[in-house]
Coordinates of C-alpha atoms and ligand atoms in Angstrom, one line a residue:
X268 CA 93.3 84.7 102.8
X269 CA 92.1 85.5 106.0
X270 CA 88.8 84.5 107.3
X271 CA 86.7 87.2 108.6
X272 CA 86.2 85.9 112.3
X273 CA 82.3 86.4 112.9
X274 CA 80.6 84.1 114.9
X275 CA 78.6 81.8 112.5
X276 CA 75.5 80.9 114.9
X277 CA 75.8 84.3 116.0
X278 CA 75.7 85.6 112.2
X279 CA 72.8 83.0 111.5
X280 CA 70.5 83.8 114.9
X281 CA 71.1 87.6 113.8
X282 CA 70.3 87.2 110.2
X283 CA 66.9 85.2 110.9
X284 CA 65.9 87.5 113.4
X285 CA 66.3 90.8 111.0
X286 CA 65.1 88.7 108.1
X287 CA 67.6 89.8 106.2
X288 CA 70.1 88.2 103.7
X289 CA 72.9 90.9 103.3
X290 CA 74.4 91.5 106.8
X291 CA 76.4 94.6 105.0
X292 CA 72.8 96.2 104.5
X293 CA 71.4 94.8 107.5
X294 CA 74.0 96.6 109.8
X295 CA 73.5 99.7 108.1
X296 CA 69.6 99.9 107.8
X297 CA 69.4 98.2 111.4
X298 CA 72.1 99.5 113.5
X299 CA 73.9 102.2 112.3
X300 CA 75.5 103.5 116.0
X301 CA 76.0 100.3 117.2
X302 CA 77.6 97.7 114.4
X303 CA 80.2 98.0 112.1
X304 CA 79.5 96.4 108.6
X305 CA 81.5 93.7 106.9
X306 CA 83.4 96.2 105.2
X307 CA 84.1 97.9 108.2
X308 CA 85.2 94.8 109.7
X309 CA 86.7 93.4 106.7
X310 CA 89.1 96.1 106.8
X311 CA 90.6 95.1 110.3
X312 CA 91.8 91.9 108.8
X313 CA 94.0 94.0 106.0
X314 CA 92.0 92.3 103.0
X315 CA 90.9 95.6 101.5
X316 CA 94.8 97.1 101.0
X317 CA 95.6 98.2 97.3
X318 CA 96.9 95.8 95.4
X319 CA 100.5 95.3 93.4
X320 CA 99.2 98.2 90.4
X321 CA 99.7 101.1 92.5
X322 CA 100.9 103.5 90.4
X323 CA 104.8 104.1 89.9
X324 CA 106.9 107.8 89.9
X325 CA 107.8 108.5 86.1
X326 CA 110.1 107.1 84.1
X327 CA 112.5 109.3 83.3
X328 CA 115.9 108.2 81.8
X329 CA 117.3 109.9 78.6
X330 CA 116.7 107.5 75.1
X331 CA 119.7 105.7 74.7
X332 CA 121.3 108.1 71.5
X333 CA 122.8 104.8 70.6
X334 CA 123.1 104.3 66.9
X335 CA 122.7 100.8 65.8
X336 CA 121.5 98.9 62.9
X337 CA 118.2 97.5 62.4
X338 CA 117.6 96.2 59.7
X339 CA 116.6 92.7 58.6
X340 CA 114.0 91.2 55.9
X341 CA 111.4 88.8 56.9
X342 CA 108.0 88.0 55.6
X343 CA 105.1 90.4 56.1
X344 CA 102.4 89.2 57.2
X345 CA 98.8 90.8 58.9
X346 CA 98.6 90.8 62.5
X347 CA 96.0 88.3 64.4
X348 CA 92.5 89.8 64.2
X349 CA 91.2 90.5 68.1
X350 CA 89.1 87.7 69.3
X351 CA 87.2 89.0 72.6
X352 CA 84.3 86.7 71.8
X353 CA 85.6 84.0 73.6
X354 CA 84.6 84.5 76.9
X355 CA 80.9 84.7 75.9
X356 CA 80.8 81.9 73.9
X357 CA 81.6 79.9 77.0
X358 CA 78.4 81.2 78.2
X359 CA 76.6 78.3 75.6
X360 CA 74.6 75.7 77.5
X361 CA 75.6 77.3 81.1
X362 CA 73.0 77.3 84.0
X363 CA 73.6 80.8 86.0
X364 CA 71.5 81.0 89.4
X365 CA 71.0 84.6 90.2
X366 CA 70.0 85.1 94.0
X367 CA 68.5 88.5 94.3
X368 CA 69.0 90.1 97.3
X369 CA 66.4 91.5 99.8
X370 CA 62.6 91.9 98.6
X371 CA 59.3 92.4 100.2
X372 CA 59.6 94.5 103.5
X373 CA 63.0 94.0 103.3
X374 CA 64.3 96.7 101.4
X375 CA 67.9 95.8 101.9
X376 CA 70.9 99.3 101.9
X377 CA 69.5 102.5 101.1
X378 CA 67.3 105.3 101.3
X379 CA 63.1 105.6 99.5
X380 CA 65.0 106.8 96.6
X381 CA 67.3 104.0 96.0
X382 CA 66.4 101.3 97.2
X383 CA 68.9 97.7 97.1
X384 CA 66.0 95.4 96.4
X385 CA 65.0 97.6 93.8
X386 CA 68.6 97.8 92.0
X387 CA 69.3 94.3 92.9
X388 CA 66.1 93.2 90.4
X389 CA 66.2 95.7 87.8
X390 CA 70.1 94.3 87.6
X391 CA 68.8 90.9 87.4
X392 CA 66.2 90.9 85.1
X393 CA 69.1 92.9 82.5
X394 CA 71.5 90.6 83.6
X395 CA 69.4 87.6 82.8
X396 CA 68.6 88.9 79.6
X397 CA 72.2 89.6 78.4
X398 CA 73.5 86.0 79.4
X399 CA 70.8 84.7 77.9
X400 CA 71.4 86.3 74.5
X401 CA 74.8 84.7 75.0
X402 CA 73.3 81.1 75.2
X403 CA 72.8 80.4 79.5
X404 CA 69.9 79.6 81.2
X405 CA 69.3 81.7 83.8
X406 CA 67.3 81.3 87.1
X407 CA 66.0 84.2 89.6
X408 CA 65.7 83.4 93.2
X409 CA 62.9 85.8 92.8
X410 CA 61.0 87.9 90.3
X411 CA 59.2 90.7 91.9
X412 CA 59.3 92.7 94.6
X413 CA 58.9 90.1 97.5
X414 CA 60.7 87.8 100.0
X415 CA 61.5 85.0 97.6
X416 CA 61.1 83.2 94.8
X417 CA 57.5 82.1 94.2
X418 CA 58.2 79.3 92.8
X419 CA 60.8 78.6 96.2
X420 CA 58.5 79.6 98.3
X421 CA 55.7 77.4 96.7
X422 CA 57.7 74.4 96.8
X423 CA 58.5 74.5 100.6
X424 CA 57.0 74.6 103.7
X425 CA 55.9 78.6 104.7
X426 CA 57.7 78.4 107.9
X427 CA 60.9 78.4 106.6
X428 CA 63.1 81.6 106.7
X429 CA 63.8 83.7 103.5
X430 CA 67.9 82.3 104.0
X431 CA 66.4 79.2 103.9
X432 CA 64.3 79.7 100.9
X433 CA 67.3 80.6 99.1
X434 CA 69.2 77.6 100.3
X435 CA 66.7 75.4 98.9
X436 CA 66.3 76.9 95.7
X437 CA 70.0 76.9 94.6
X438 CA 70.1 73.6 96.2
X439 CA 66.7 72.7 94.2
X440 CA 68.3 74.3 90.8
X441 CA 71.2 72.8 89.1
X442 CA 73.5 75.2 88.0
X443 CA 76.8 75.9 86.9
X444 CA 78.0 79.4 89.0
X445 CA 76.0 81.2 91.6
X446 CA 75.6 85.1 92.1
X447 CA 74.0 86.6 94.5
X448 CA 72.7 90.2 93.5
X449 CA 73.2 93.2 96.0
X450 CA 74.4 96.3 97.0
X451 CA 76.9 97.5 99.3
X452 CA 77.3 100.2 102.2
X453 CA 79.8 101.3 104.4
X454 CA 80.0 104.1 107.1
X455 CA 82.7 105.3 105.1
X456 CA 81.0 106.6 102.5
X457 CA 84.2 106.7 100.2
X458 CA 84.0 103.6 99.7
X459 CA 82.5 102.7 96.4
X460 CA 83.2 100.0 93.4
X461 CA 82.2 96.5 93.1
X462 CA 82.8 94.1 95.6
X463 CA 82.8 90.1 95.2
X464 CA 82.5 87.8 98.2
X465 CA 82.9 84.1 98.5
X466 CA 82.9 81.3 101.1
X467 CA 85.7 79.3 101.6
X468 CA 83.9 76.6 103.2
X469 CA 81.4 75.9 100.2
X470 CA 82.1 72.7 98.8
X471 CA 83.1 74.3 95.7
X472 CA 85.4 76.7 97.1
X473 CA 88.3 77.1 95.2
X474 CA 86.1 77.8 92.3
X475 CA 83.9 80.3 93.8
X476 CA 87.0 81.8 95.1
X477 CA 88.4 82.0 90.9
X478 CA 85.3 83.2 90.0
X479 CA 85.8 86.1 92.3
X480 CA 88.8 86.7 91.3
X481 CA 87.9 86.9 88.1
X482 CA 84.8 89.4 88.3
X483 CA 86.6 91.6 90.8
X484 CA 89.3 92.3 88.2
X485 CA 86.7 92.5 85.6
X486 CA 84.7 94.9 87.3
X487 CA 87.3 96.6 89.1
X488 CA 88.3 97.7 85.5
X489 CA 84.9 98.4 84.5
X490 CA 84.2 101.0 87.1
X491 CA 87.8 102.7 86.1
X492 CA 85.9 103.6 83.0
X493 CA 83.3 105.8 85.0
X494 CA 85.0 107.2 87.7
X495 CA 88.0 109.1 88.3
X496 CA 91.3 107.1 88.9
X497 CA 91.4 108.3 92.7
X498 CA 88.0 107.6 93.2
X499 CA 88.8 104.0 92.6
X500 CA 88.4 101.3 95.6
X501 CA 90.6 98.5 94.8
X502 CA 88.6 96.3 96.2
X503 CA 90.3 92.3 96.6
X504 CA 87.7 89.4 96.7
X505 CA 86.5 88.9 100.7
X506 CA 85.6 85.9 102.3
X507 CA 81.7 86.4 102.8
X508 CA 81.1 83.4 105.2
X509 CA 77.2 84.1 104.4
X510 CA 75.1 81.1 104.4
X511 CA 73.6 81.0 101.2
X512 CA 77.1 81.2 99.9
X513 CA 78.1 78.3 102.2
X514 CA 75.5 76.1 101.4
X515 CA 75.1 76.4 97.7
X516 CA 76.2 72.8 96.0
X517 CA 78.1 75.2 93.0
X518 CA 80.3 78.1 92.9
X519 CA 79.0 80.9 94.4
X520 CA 80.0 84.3 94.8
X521 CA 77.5 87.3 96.0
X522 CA 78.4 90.4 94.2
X523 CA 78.2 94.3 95.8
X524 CA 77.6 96.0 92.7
X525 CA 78.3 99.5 94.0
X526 CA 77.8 101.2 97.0
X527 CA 75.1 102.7 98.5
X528 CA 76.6 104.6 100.8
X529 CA 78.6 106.3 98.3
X530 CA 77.4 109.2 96.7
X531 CA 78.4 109.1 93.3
X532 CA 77.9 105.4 92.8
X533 CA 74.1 105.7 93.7
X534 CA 73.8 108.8 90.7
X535 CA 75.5 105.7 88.7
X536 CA 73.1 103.4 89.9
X537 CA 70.2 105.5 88.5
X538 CA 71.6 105.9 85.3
X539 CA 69.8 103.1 82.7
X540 CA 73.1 103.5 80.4
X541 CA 75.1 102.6 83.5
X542 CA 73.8 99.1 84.6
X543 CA 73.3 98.2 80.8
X544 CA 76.9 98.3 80.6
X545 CA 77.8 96.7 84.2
X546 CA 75.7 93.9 83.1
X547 CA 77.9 93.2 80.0
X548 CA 80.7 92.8 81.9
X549 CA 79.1 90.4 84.3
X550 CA 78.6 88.5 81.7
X551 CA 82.1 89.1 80.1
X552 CA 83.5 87.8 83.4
X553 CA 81.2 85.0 83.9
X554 CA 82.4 83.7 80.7
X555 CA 86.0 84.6 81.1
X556 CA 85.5 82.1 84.8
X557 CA 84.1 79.5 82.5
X558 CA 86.0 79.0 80.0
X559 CA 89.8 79.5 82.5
X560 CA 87.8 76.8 84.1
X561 CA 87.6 74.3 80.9
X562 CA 91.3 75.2 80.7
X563 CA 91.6 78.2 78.6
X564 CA 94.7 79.6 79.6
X565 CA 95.3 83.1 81.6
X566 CA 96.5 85.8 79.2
X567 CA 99.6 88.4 79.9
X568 CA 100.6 91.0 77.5
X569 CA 104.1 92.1 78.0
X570 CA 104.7 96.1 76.4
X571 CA 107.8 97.1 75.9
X572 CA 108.5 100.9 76.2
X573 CA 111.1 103.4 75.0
X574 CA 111.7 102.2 71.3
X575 CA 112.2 104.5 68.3
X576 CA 115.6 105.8 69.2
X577 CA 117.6 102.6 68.8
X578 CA 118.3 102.1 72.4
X579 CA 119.8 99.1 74.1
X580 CA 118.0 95.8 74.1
X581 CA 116.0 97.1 70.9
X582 CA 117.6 94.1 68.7
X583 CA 117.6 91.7 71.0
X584 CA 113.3 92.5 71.6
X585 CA 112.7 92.3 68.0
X586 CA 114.3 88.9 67.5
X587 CA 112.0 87.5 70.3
X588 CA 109.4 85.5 67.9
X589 CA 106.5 86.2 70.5
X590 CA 103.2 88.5 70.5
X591 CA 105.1 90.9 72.4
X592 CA 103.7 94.8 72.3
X593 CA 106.4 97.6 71.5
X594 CA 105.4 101.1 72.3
X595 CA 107.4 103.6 69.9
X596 CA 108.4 106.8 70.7
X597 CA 107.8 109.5 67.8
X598 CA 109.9 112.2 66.2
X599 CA 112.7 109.8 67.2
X600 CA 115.3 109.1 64.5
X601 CA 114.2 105.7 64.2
X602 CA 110.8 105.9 65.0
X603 CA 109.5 105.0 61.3
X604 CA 111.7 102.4 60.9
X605 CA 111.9 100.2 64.1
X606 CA 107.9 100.7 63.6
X607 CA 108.3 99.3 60.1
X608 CA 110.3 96.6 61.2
X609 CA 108.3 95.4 64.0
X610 CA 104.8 95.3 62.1
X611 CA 106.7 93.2 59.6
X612 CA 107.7 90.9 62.5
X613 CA 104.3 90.3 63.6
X614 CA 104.7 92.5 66.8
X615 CA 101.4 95.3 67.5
X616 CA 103.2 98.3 67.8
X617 CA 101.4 101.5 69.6
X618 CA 102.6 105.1 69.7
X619 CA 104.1 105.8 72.9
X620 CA 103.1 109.3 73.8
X621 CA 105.2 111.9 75.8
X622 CA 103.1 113.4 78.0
X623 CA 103.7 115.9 80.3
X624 CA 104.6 114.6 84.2
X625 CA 104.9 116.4 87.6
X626 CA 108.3 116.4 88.4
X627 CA 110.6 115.8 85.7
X628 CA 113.5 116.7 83.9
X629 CA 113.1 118.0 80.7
X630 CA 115.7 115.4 79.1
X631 CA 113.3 112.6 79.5
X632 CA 110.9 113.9 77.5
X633 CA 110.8 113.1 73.7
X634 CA 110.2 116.2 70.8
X635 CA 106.6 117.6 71.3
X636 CA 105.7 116.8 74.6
X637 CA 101.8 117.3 75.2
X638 CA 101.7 119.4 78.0
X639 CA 99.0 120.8 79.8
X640 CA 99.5 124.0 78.4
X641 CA 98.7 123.0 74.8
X642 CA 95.0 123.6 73.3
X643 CA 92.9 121.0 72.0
X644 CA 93.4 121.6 68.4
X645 CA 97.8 121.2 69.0
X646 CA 96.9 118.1 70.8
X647 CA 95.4 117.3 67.7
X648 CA 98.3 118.4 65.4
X649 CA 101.1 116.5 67.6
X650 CA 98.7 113.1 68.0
X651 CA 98.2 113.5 63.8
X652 CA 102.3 113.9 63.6
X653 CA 103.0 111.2 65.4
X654 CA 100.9 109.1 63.9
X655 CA 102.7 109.6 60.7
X656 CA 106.2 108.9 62.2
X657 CA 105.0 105.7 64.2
X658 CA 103.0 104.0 61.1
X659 CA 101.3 100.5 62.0
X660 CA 100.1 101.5 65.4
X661 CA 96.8 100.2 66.9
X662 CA 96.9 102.1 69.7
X663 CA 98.9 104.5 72.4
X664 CA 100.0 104.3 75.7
X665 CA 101.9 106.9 77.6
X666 CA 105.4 108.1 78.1
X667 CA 105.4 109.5 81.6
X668 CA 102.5 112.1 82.1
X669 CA 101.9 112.6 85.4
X670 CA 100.6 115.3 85.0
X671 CA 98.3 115.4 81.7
X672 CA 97.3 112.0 82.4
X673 CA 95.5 113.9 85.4
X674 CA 94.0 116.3 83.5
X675 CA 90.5 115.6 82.3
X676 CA 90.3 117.7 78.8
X677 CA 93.8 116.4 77.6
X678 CA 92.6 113.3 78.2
X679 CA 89.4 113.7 76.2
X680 CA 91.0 115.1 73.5
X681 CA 93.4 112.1 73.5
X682 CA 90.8 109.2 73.7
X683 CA 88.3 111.6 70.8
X684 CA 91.5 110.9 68.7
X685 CA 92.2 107.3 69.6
X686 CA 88.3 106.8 68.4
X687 CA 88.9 108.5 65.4
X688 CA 91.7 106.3 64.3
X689 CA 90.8 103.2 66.0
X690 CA 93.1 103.0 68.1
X691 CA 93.5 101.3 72.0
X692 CA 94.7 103.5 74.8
X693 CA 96.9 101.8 77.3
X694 CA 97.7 104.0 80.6
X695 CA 100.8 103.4 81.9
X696 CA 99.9 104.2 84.8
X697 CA 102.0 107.2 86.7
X698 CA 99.5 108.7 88.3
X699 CA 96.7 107.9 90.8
X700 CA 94.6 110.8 89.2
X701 CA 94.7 109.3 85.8
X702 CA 91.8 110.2 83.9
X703 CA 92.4 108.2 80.7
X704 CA 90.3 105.3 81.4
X705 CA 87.4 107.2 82.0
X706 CA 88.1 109.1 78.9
X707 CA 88.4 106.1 77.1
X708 CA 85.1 104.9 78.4
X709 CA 83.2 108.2 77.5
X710 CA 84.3 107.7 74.1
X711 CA 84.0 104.0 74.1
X712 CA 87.8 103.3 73.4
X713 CA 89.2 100.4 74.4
X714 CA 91.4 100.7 77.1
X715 CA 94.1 98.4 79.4
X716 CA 96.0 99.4 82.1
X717 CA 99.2 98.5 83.3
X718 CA 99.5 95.6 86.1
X719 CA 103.1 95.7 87.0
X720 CA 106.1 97.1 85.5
X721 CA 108.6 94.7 85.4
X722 CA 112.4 97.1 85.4
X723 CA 111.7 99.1 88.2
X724 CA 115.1 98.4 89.8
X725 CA 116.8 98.1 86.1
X726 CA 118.0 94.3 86.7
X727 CA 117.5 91.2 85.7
X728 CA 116.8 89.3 88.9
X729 CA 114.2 91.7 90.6
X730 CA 112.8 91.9 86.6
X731 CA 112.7 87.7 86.7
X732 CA 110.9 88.3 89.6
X733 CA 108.7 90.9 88.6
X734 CA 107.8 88.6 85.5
X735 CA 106.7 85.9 88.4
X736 CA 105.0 87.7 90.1
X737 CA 102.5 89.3 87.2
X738 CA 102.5 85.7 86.1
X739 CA 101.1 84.7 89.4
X740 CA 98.8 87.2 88.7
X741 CA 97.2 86.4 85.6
X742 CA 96.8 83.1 86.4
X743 CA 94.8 84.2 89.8
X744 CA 92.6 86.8 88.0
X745 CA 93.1 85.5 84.1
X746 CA 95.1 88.2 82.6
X747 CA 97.7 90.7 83.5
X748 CA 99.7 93.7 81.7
X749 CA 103.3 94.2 82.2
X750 CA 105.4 97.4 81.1
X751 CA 109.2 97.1 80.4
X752 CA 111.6 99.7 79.0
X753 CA 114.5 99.6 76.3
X754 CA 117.3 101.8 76.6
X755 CA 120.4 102.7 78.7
X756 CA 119.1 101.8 82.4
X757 CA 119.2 98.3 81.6
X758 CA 116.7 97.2 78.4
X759 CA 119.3 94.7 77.8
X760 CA 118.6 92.5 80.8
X761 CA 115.3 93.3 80.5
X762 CA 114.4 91.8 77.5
X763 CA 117.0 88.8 78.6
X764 CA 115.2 88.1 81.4
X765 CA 111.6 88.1 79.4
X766 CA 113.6 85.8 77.1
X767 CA 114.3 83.4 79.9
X768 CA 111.4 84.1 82.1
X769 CA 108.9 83.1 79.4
X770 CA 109.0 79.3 79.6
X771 CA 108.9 79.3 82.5
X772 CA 105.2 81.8 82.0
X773 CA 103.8 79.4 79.4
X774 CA 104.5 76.2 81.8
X775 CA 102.3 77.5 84.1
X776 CA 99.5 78.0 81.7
X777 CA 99.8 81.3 80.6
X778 CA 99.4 82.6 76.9
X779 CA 101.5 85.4 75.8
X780 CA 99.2 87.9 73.9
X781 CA 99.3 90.9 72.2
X782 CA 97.7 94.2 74.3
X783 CA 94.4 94.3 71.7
X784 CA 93.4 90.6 73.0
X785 CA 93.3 92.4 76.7
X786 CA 92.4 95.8 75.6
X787 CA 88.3 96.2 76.4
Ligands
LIG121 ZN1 108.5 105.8 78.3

């Protein structure tokens, strides 16, 4: 990745002068005409583009009306109970430094009302008591609203600079991961999300670098829960180049929790509800870095679209013995029994939903469509239906529906109906608007979206590669969700080139898993 080119000394005279630690905050609250801020700059070097998951025009092929035959006995057996724990149990016996930022007279980003020191410690303190519920010990740079820790600034001469206080006290405290506390601005105020820096010149680089990999995607999905789809920064881990992320002897990362600047995430910042929550998935992520760092391998679930109607590449799918995830249309002539067939072959199965898209034609949709058009109550009658054609599913993702995964009370109704059943909600992701994951977040569903699709161009080299290139990604941010179709336009070499591909996943340390081990 690129390194932001600032001039260190420069950085360092200009940081001790302000007596500031965040540089973001520092060009803000100090020199708002004159200096862009990191982000600003940041964005000149092309690290803040959207990433791979933008989402992709509607599917819209005809189901293959193909008529084979499914059927085949094999053993039944229950389907592998979800095991999210994980992550925080690798919490057990860590040491977490947490560097809050600002404090004192320096207030940090922000206006009286909401102030960054103020955040950044009422995030700590919660943050520090969540990972230690989940076994760490955890250490604050400082506890109160002042320059530094107390118990730094005891231990070291008065002279020294706030930076240097810091410096010292992670270099004082053994620990296992580093994160520095703040919050972000930017004069463009549409900026918002979280943001995770590191510095690739800290000796432990390469892992600070994983663990912001690792919280940015975490997080990244996180906010996707509170905020609506097109409101959503996709931010990509910067290269900070701060020196208390240089100089720490441990991975370090300083996380922008929000931004200031933005509107909307300061209301979100003042909610008690909100930064409960965003310090659970610290956490979550934290553990997730620690345990892919004692070799826990990166996860990908692989969802396979379109079934129910018997469509090509259906047979050869359900003799794959792997955790793959089929999505089964409903009201389809097969729907029941494909369903039936894959529970009994160990594969989670989850009701894929027509929904209604922007531009379509009417072929591609399956029998009851939810449209736009519908009330709640025969959203609720179609969702009940299907449920009762597609028996064994955990969960639903969508069948095109660009257009009602946009709209906010279809959505609602959806995810109220995916809590009621227990279900998952997967967005497929074909539309920037989407407002299922926040939907699934306001009724505390859990949710996954879709990474990459991997038949975009319907064959099997530029799917081989697709398959790479997820794989590339899970193993750089510990998990990834891929969406592939049966049917006419080339389910065949779809599901031939999963066939082939996965070795080739699994070599490079990647665990096939079903969508509820990624769903959250
Ligand atoms: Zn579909």
């Amino acid at each position: 990745m690129k390194r932001i080119a600032f001039p260190r000394l420069l950085i360092l005279g200009l940081v001790l002068v302000a007596g500031v630690l965040s540089l973001v905050g520092w060009a803000l609250v100090n020199q708002p005409e004159q200096s862009l801020s990191l982000i600003d700059k940041a964005k000149n070097f092309s690290l803040f583009q959207p990433d791979a998951s933008t989402p992709s025009p509607d599917k819209d092929q005809e189901p293959s009306a193909k008529d084979q035959e499914l059927s085949r006995e094999s053993p039944d057996s229950a389907p592998p109970p979800k095991d999210l724990a994980l992550p925080y149990k690798s919490l057990q016996g860590k040491r977490i430094l947490l560097d809050v930022g600002h404090g004192g007279s320096d207030s940090g980003a922000g206006s009286t009302q909401s102030q960054e020191k103020d955040i950044n410690l009422e995030v700590a303190r919660a943050l520090k008591t969540v990972l230690e519920h989940h076994g760490a010990a955890v250490f604050l740079s400082r506890d109160a609203d002042q320059a530094a820790s107390s118990a730094a600034a005891n231990a070291m001469d008065s002279n020294q600079s706030t930076i240097n206080q810091r410096i010292a006290w992670a270099n004082n405290t053994p620990g296992d991961l580093l994160i520095g506390l703040h919050m972000g601005t930017s004069r463009n105020n549409k900026v918002r999300g979280s943001l995770l820096l590191y510095d690739q010149n800290n000796s432990f680089a390469t892992q600070s670098q994983k663990a912001a990999d690792v919280l940015q995607k975490e997080l990244t999905a996180f906010y996707s829960r509170y905020v609506n789809a097109g409101d959503i920064y996709k931010h990509k881990p910067a290269d900070g180049n701060f020196p208390v992320l240089r100089q720490s002897p441990l991975p370090s990362v300083t996380l922008e929790m929000g931004f200031l600047s933005n509107e909307k995430d300061r209301a979100l910042f003042l909610q008690p509800d909100f930064q409960k929550a965003l310090t659970e998935r610290i956490a979550y992520g934290a553990g997730y870095y620690f345990s892919l760092d004692a070799g826990q391998l990166a996860q990908m679930a692989i969802i396979i679209d379109d079934l129910g109607n018997n469509a090509d590449g259906t047979n050869e799918l359900l003799e794959l013995g792997c955790p793959i995830t089929v999505a089964i249309m409903p009201f389809m002539h097969a729907s029941a029994k494909e369903s039936a067939l894959a529970h009994e072959r160990n594969f989670e199965v989850l009701i894929h939903l027509s929904l209604e898209a922007e531009r379509s034609v009417s072929t591609a949709y399956t029998p009851n469509t939810i449209t736009t058009a519908l009330a709640d109550d025969q959203i609720r009658k179609i969702i009940n239906e299907a449920k009762a054609s597609v028996p064994h599913a955990i969960g639903l993702n969508n069948h095109m529906g660009s257009k009602a995964t946009a709209d906010t009370r279809v959505m609602s109704v959806i995810a109220e109906q995916a809590k009621e059943n227990d279900w998952l909600l997967v967005d497929s992701s074909t539309s920037q608007n989407s407002q299922m994951s926040k939907a699934a977040g306001n009724f505390g569903v859990p949710f996954a979206c879709r990474d990459f699709f991997i038949d975009n161009e319907h064959n099997y080299a530029s799917s081989v590669q697709s398959l790479m290139a997820a794989a590339a990604d899970a193993k750089r941010t510990g998990n990834a969700v891929v969406i592939g179709h049966v049917g006419p336009d080339g389910g065949k070499s779809t599901v031939k080139a999963i066939r082939d591909s996965l070795p080739k996943i699994q070599a490079m340390g990647i665990e096939l898993v079903p969508i509820s081990k990624i769903a959250k």
